[in-house]
């Protein structure tokens, strides 16, 4: 099979996070909690650390707010979840959200970056051997990369129970995309899909950028993602209450079988060594 050298896209590299431009910070006439000072109050108190608005020891305020916002935005959406509800769940105060993020829209975009970071770091932890890997040298190596990629999708997306809240947030963005979807797409989804397409193309001898390969890849990846998105119906039909390690192993084995069947058919009955 002839192909031009292709650089392996980094599916598993944790995304680079950049602070949102334009995020509000306390003005010089405000203290660290966002409250205004008047001249009658006398000299300003020393500036507090970023964690101090939450009145909780340690510098975990920002992380607690992101976790709480992910939970509530996933359950209710951007407009139905209030800043006060987020602050209450995070055991912070409203001024802390303003201090760290600006407003609710900026917090929502930060949650999208948080989601991308969670997925990227877990994928990298599960499959470090193909982070920044060179393109596979032959179809057999590409098939091994695909097996690892699909095992990783199952372990990360289905195996982690706390991925439910991530899935809820992403599903809302899938149905009604906003600027938050652009963040998740660019930092995780596109990278993952391009990597799998490259390996699928090498494994089958097809053009990785062809519509056929892109669609086949979505269908294969979707088998794993469906188990998280449709968790309630899957578990009920299986008579199970959760995805156990043995059930996950069975799922991964079946998905590998599906992968081999598709690749073998497209290669005309065999995978080259």
PDB file of N, CA and C in Angstrom, residues 126-186:
ATOM      1  N   UNK A 126      -4.363   6.056  30.273  1.00  0.00           N
ATOM      2  CA  UNK A 126      -4.737   4.688  29.894  1.00  0.00           C
ATOM      3  C   UNK A 126      -3.871   4.147  28.764  1.00  0.00           C
ATOM      4  N   UNK A 127      -3.476   5.009  27.829  1.00  0.00           N
ATOM      5  CA  UNK A 127      -2.734   4.526  26.651  1.00  0.00           C
ATOM      6  C   UNK A 127      -1.529   5.417  26.360  1.00  0.00           C
ATOM      7  N   UNK A 128      -0.582   5.504  27.288  1.00  0.00           N
ATOM      8  CA  UNK A 128       0.573   6.391  27.063  1.00  0.00           C
ATOM      9  C   UNK A 128       1.455   5.937  25.908  1.00  0.00           C
ATOM     10  N   UNK A 129       1.398   4.644  25.557  1.00  0.00           N
ATOM     11  CA  UNK A 129       2.304   4.130  24.534  1.00  0.00           C
ATOM     12  C   UNK A 129       1.991   4.629  23.135  1.00  0.00           C
ATOM     13  N   UNK A 130       0.814   5.230  22.932  1.00  0.00           N
ATOM     14  CA  UNK A 130       0.554   5.775  21.601  1.00  0.00           C
ATOM     15  C   UNK A 130       0.410   7.298  21.620  1.00  0.00           C
ATOM     16  N   UNK A 131       0.844   7.920  22.711  1.00  0.00           N
ATOM     17  CA  UNK A 131       0.895   9.377  22.747  1.00  0.00           C
ATOM     18  C   UNK A 131       2.016   9.835  21.823  1.00  0.00           C
ATOM     19  N   UNK A 132       1.670  10.699  20.885  1.00  0.00           N
ATOM     20  CA  UNK A 132       2.650  11.221  19.923  1.00  0.00           C
ATOM     21  C   UNK A 132       3.381  10.110  19.174  1.00  0.00           C
ATOM     22  N   UNK A 133       2.736   8.975  19.004  1.00  0.00           N
ATOM     23  CA  UNK A 133       3.386   7.863  18.318  1.00  0.00           C
ATOM     24  C   UNK A 133       3.547   8.170  16.839  1.00  0.00           C
ATOM     25  N   UNK A 134       4.589   7.620  16.247  1.00  0.00           N
ATOM     26  CA  UNK A 134       4.766   7.726  14.806  1.00  0.00           C
ATOM     27  C   UNK A 134       3.684   6.909  14.110  1.00  0.00           C
ATOM     28  N   UNK A 135       3.370   7.224  12.852  1.00  0.00           N
ATOM     29  CA  UNK A 135       2.378   6.424  12.128  1.00  0.00           C
ATOM     30  C   UNK A 135       2.781   4.956  12.093  1.00  0.00           C
ATOM     31  N   UNK A 136       1.833   4.039  12.199  1.00  0.00           N
ATOM     32  CA  UNK A 136       2.153   2.607  12.171  1.00  0.00           C
ATOM     33  C   UNK A 136       2.918   2.243  10.895  1.00  0.00           C
ATOM     34  N   UNK A 137       3.833   1.302  11.047  1.00  0.00           N
ATOM     35  CA  UNK A 137       4.681   0.910   9.919  1.00  0.00           C
ATOM     36  C   UNK A 137       3.969  -0.045   8.972  1.00  0.00           C
ATOM     37  N   UNK A 138       2.926  -0.724   9.444  1.00  0.00           N
ATOM     38  CA  UNK A 138       2.244  -1.713   8.606  1.00  0.00           C
ATOM     39  C   UNK A 138       0.821  -1.918   9.112  1.00  0.00           C
ATOM     40  N   UNK A 139      -0.018  -2.618   8.356  1.00  0.00           N
ATOM     41  CA  UNK A 139      -1.408  -2.816   8.772  1.00  0.00           C
ATOM     42  C   UNK A 139      -1.562  -3.516  10.109  1.00  0.00           C
ATOM     43  N   UNK A 140      -0.690  -4.471  10.400  1.00  0.00           N
ATOM     44  CA  UNK A 140      -0.821  -5.200  11.664  1.00  0.00           C
ATOM     45  C   UNK A 140      -0.579  -4.270  12.855  1.00  0.00           C
ATOM     46  N   UNK A 141       0.412  -3.404  12.742  1.00  0.00           N
ATOM     47  CA  UNK A 141       0.677  -2.450  13.820  1.00  0.00           C
ATOM     48  C   UNK A 141      -0.477  -1.466  13.957  1.00  0.00           C
ATOM     49  N   UNK A 142      -1.032  -1.050  12.824  1.00  0.00           N
ATOM     50  CA  UNK A 142      -2.184  -0.148  12.861  1.00  0.00           C
ATOM     51  C   UNK A 142      -3.372  -0.807  13.551  1.00  0.00           C
ATOM     52  N   UNK A 143      -3.580  -2.097  13.284  1.00  0.00           N
ATOM     53  CA  UNK A 143      -4.686  -2.812  13.922  1.00  0.00           C
ATOM     54  C   UNK A 143      -4.480  -2.893  15.429  1.00  0.00           C
ATOM     55  N   UNK A 144      -3.243  -3.101  15.856  1.00  0.00           N
ATOM     56  CA  UNK A 144      -2.951  -3.129  17.291  1.00  0.00           C
ATOM     57  C   UNK A 144      -3.236  -1.768  17.925  1.00  0.00           C
ATOM     58  N   UNK A 145      -2.909  -0.687  17.219  1.00  0.00           N
ATOM     59  CA  UNK A 145      -3.216   0.657  17.720  1.00  0.00           C
ATOM     60  C   UNK A 145      -4.727   0.857  17.839  1.00  0.00           C
ATOM     61  N   UNK A 146      -5.463   0.344  16.861  1.00  0.00           N
ATOM     62  CA  UNK A 146      -6.913   0.470  16.909  1.00  0.00           C
ATOM     63  C   UNK A 146      -7.504  -0.291  18.092  1.00  0.00           C
ATOM     64  N   UNK A 147      -7.006  -1.479  18.331  1.00  0.00           N
ATOM     65  CA  UNK A 147      -7.482  -2.264  19.480  1.00  0.00           C
ATOM     66  C   UNK A 147      -7.267  -1.490  20.779  1.00  0.00           C
ATOM     67  N   UNK A 148      -6.084  -0.906  20.919  1.00  0.00           N
ATOM     68  CA  UNK A 148      -5.781  -0.141  22.121  1.00  0.00           C
ATOM     69  C   UNK A 148      -6.672   1.094  22.218  1.00  0.00           C
ATOM     70  N   UNK A 149      -6.900   1.748  21.094  1.00  0.00           N
ATOM     71  CA  UNK A 149      -7.742   2.945  21.103  1.00  0.00           C
ATOM     72  C   UNK A 149      -9.166   2.618  21.537  1.00  0.00           C
ATOM     73  N   UNK A 150      -9.730   1.526  21.024  1.00  0.00           N
ATOM     74  CA  UNK A 150     -11.102   1.168  21.377  1.00  0.00           C
ATOM     75  C   UNK A 150     -11.191   0.645  22.812  1.00  0.00           C
ATOM     76  N   UNK A 151     -10.179  -0.082  23.262  1.00  0.00           N
ATOM     77  CA  UNK A 151     -10.143  -0.482  24.673  1.00  0.00           C
ATOM     78  C   UNK A 151     -10.136   0.758  25.573  1.00  0.00           C
ATOM     79  N   UNK A 152      -9.375   1.763  25.162  1.00  0.00           N
ATOM     80  CA  UNK A 152      -9.259   2.996  25.936  1.00  0.00           C
ATOM     81  C   UNK A 152     -10.594   3.732  25.985  1.00  0.00           C
ATOM     82  N   UNK A 153     -11.293   3.787  24.860  1.00  0.00           N
ATOM     83  CA  UNK A 153     -12.603   4.443  24.830  1.00  0.00           C
ATOM     84  C   UNK A 153     -13.557   3.776  25.817  1.00  0.00           C
ATOM     85  N   UNK A 154     -13.563   2.455  25.831  1.00  0.00           N
ATOM     86  CA  UNK A 154     -14.447   1.739  26.750  1.00  0.00           C
ATOM     87  C   UNK A 154     -14.036   2.001  28.195  1.00  0.00           C
ATOM     88  N   UNK A 155     -12.752   1.885  28.495  1.00  0.00           N
ATOM     89  CA  UNK A 155     -12.296   2.057  29.877  1.00  0.00           C
ATOM     90  C   UNK A 155     -12.530   3.476  30.383  1.00  0.00           C
ATOM     91  N   UNK A 156     -12.273   4.465  29.540  1.00  0.00           N
ATOM     92  CA  UNK A 156     -12.383   5.856  29.982  1.00  0.00           C
ATOM     93  C   UNK A 156     -13.828   6.328  30.005  1.00  0.00           C
ATOM     94  N   UNK A 157     -14.565   6.101  28.940  1.00  0.00           N
ATOM     95  CA  UNK A 157     -15.913   6.661  28.832  1.00  0.00           C
ATOM     96  C   UNK A 157     -16.955   5.808  29.542  1.00  0.00           C
ATOM     97  N   UNK A 158     -16.806   4.488  29.477  1.00  0.00           N
ATOM     98  CA  UNK A 158     -17.794   3.594  30.088  1.00  0.00           C
ATOM     99  C   UNK A 158     -17.346   3.146  31.477  1.00  0.00           C
ATOM    100  N   UNK A 159     -16.060   2.904  31.645  1.00  0.00           N
ATOM    101  CA  UNK A 159     -15.553   2.339  32.888  1.00  0.00           C
ATOM    102  C   UNK A 159     -15.559   3.289  34.061  1.00  0.00           C
ATOM    103  N   UNK A 160     -15.391   4.590  33.812  1.00  0.00           N
ATOM    104  CA  UNK A 160     -15.415   5.580  34.895  1.00  0.00           C
ATOM    105  C   UNK A 160     -16.853   6.008  35.144  1.00  0.00           C
ATOM    106  N   UNK A 161     -17.388   5.698  36.319  1.00  0.00           N
ATOM    107  CA  UNK A 161     -18.778   6.040  36.604  1.00  0.00           C
ATOM    108  C   UNK A 161     -18.997   7.539  36.658  1.00  0.00           C
ATOM    109  N   UNK A 162     -17.982   8.311  37.056  1.00  0.00           N
ATOM    110  CA  UNK A 162     -18.172   9.752  37.125  1.00  0.00           C
ATOM    111  C   UNK A 162     -18.184  10.407  35.745  1.00  0.00           C
ATOM    112  N   UNK A 163     -17.995   9.596  34.675  1.00  0.00           N
ATOM    113  CA  UNK A 163     -18.113  10.147  33.328  1.00  0.00           C
ATOM    114  C   UNK A 163     -19.565  10.414  32.954  1.00  0.00           C
ATOM    115  N   UNK A 164     -20.500   9.994  33.805  1.00  0.00           N
ATOM    116  CA  UNK A 164     -21.906  10.314  33.534  1.00  0.00           C
ATOM    117  C   UNK A 164     -22.105  11.821  33.428  1.00  0.00           C
ATOM    118  N   UNK A 165     -21.535  12.557  34.365  1.00  0.00           N
ATOM    119  CA  UNK A 165     -21.736  14.016  34.355  1.00  0.00           C
ATOM    120  C   UNK A 165     -21.046  14.653  33.160  1.00  0.00           C
ATOM    121  N   UNK A 166     -19.901  14.099  32.757  1.00  0.00           N
ATOM    122  CA  UNK A 166     -19.230  14.576  31.546  1.00  0.00           C
ATOM    123  C   UNK A 166     -20.097  14.301  30.330  1.00  0.00           C
ATOM    124  N   UNK A 167     -20.670  13.101  30.269  1.00  0.00           N
ATOM    125  CA  UNK A 167     -21.518  12.732  29.139  1.00  0.00           C
ATOM    126  C   UNK A 167     -22.748  13.627  29.061  1.00  0.00           C
ATOM    127  N   UNK A 168     -23.341  13.956  30.210  1.00  0.00           N
ATOM    128  CA  UNK A 168     -24.515  14.834  30.196  1.00  0.00           C
ATOM    129  C   UNK A 168     -24.177  16.198  29.612  1.00  0.00           C
ATOM    130  N   UNK A 169     -23.039  16.739  30.011  1.00  0.00           N
ATOM    131  CA  UNK A 169     -22.625  18.048  29.505  1.00  0.00           C
ATOM    132  C   UNK A 169     -22.388  17.987  27.997  1.00  0.00           C
ATOM    133  N   UNK A 170     -21.674  16.948  27.553  1.00  0.00           N
ATOM    134  CA  UNK A 170     -21.369  16.818  26.130  1.00  0.00           C
ATOM    135  C   UNK A 170     -22.635  16.597  25.317  1.00  0.00           C
ATOM    136  N   UNK A 171     -23.563  15.804  25.832  1.00  0.00           N
ATOM    137  CA  UNK A 171     -24.809  15.551  25.100  1.00  0.00           C
ATOM    138  C   UNK A 171     -25.593  16.839  24.874  1.00  0.00           C
ATOM    139  N   UNK A 172     -25.631  17.705  25.872  1.00  0.00           N
ATOM    140  CA  UNK A 172     -26.307  18.988  25.693  1.00  0.00           C
ATOM    141  C   UNK A 172     -25.656  19.789  24.569  1.00  0.00           C
ATOM    142  N   UNK A 173     -24.324  19.752  24.529  1.00  0.00           N
ATOM    143  CA  UNK A 173     -23.612  20.489  23.498  1.00  0.00           C
ATOM    144  C   UNK A 173     -23.764  19.832  22.128  1.00  0.00           C
ATOM    145  N   UNK A 174     -23.911  18.517  22.092  1.00  0.00           N
ATOM    146  CA  UNK A 174     -24.151  17.839  20.827  1.00  0.00           C
ATOM    147  C   UNK A 174     -25.496  18.244  20.239  1.00  0.00           C
ATOM    148  N   UNK A 175     -26.500  18.373  21.091  1.00  0.00           N
ATOM    149  CA  UNK A 175     -27.846  18.690  20.626  1.00  0.00           C
ATOM    150  C   UNK A 175     -28.000  20.171  20.281  1.00  0.00           C
ATOM    151  N   UNK A 176     -27.368  21.039  21.049  1.00  0.00           N
ATOM    152  CA  UNK A 176     -27.451  22.489  20.821  1.00  0.00           C
ATOM    153  C   UNK A 176     -26.054  23.084  20.995  1.00  0.00           C
ATOM    154  N   UNK A 177     -25.213  22.971  19.978  1.00  0.00           N
ATOM    155  CA  UNK A 177     -23.811  23.397  20.118  1.00  0.00           C
ATOM    156  C   UNK A 177     -23.670  24.894  20.392  1.00  0.00           C
ATOM    157  N   UNK A 178     -22.733  25.203  21.271  1.00  0.00           N
ATOM    158  CA  UNK A 178     -22.345  26.580  21.559  1.00  0.00           C
ATOM    159  C   UNK A 178     -20.829  26.671  21.388  1.00  0.00           C
ATOM    160  N   UNK A 179     -20.269  27.772  21.820  1.00  0.00           N
ATOM    161  CA  UNK A 179     -18.812  27.911  21.768  1.00  0.00           C
ATOM    162  C   UNK A 179     -18.127  26.861  22.633  1.00  0.00           C
ATOM    163  N   UNK A 180     -18.831  26.325  23.622  1.00  0.00           N
ATOM    164  CA  UNK A 180     -18.262  25.270  24.461  1.00  0.00           C
ATOM    165  C   UNK A 180     -18.003  24.003  23.655  1.00  0.00           C
ATOM    166  N   UNK A 181     -18.885  23.709  22.698  1.00  0.00           N
ATOM    167  CA  UNK A 181     -18.675  22.538  21.856  1.00  0.00           C
ATOM    168  C   UNK A 181     -17.388  22.679  21.046  1.00  0.00           C
ATOM    169  N   UNK A 182     -17.115  23.888  20.551  1.00  0.00           N
ATOM    170  CA  UNK A 182     -15.896  24.104  19.770  1.00  0.00           C
ATOM    171  C   UNK A 182     -14.650  23.744  20.571  1.00  0.00           C
ATOM    172  N   UNK A 183     -14.669  24.041  21.875  1.00  0.00           N
ATOM    173  CA  UNK A 183     -13.530  23.729  22.739  1.00  0.00           C
ATOM    174  C   UNK A 183     -13.341  22.220  22.851  1.00  0.00           C
ATOM    175  N   UNK A 184     -14.411  21.502  23.153  1.00  0.00           N
ATOM    176  CA  UNK A 184     -14.323  20.047  23.324  1.00  0.00           C
ATOM    177  C   UNK A 184     -13.978  19.371  22.005  1.00  0.00           C
ATOM    178  N   UNK A 185     -14.567  19.852  20.926  1.00  0.00           N
ATOM    179  CA  UNK A 185     -14.290  19.267  19.614  1.00  0.00           C
ATOM    180  C   UNK A 185     -12.813  19.413  19.249  1.00  0.00           C
ATOM    181  N   UNK A 186     -12.282  20.613  19.395  1.00  0.00           N
ATOM    182  CA  UNK A 186     -10.906  20.862  18.970  1.00  0.00           C
ATOM    183  C   UNK A 186      -9.890  20.155  19.853  1.00  0.00           C
TER     184      UNK A 186
END
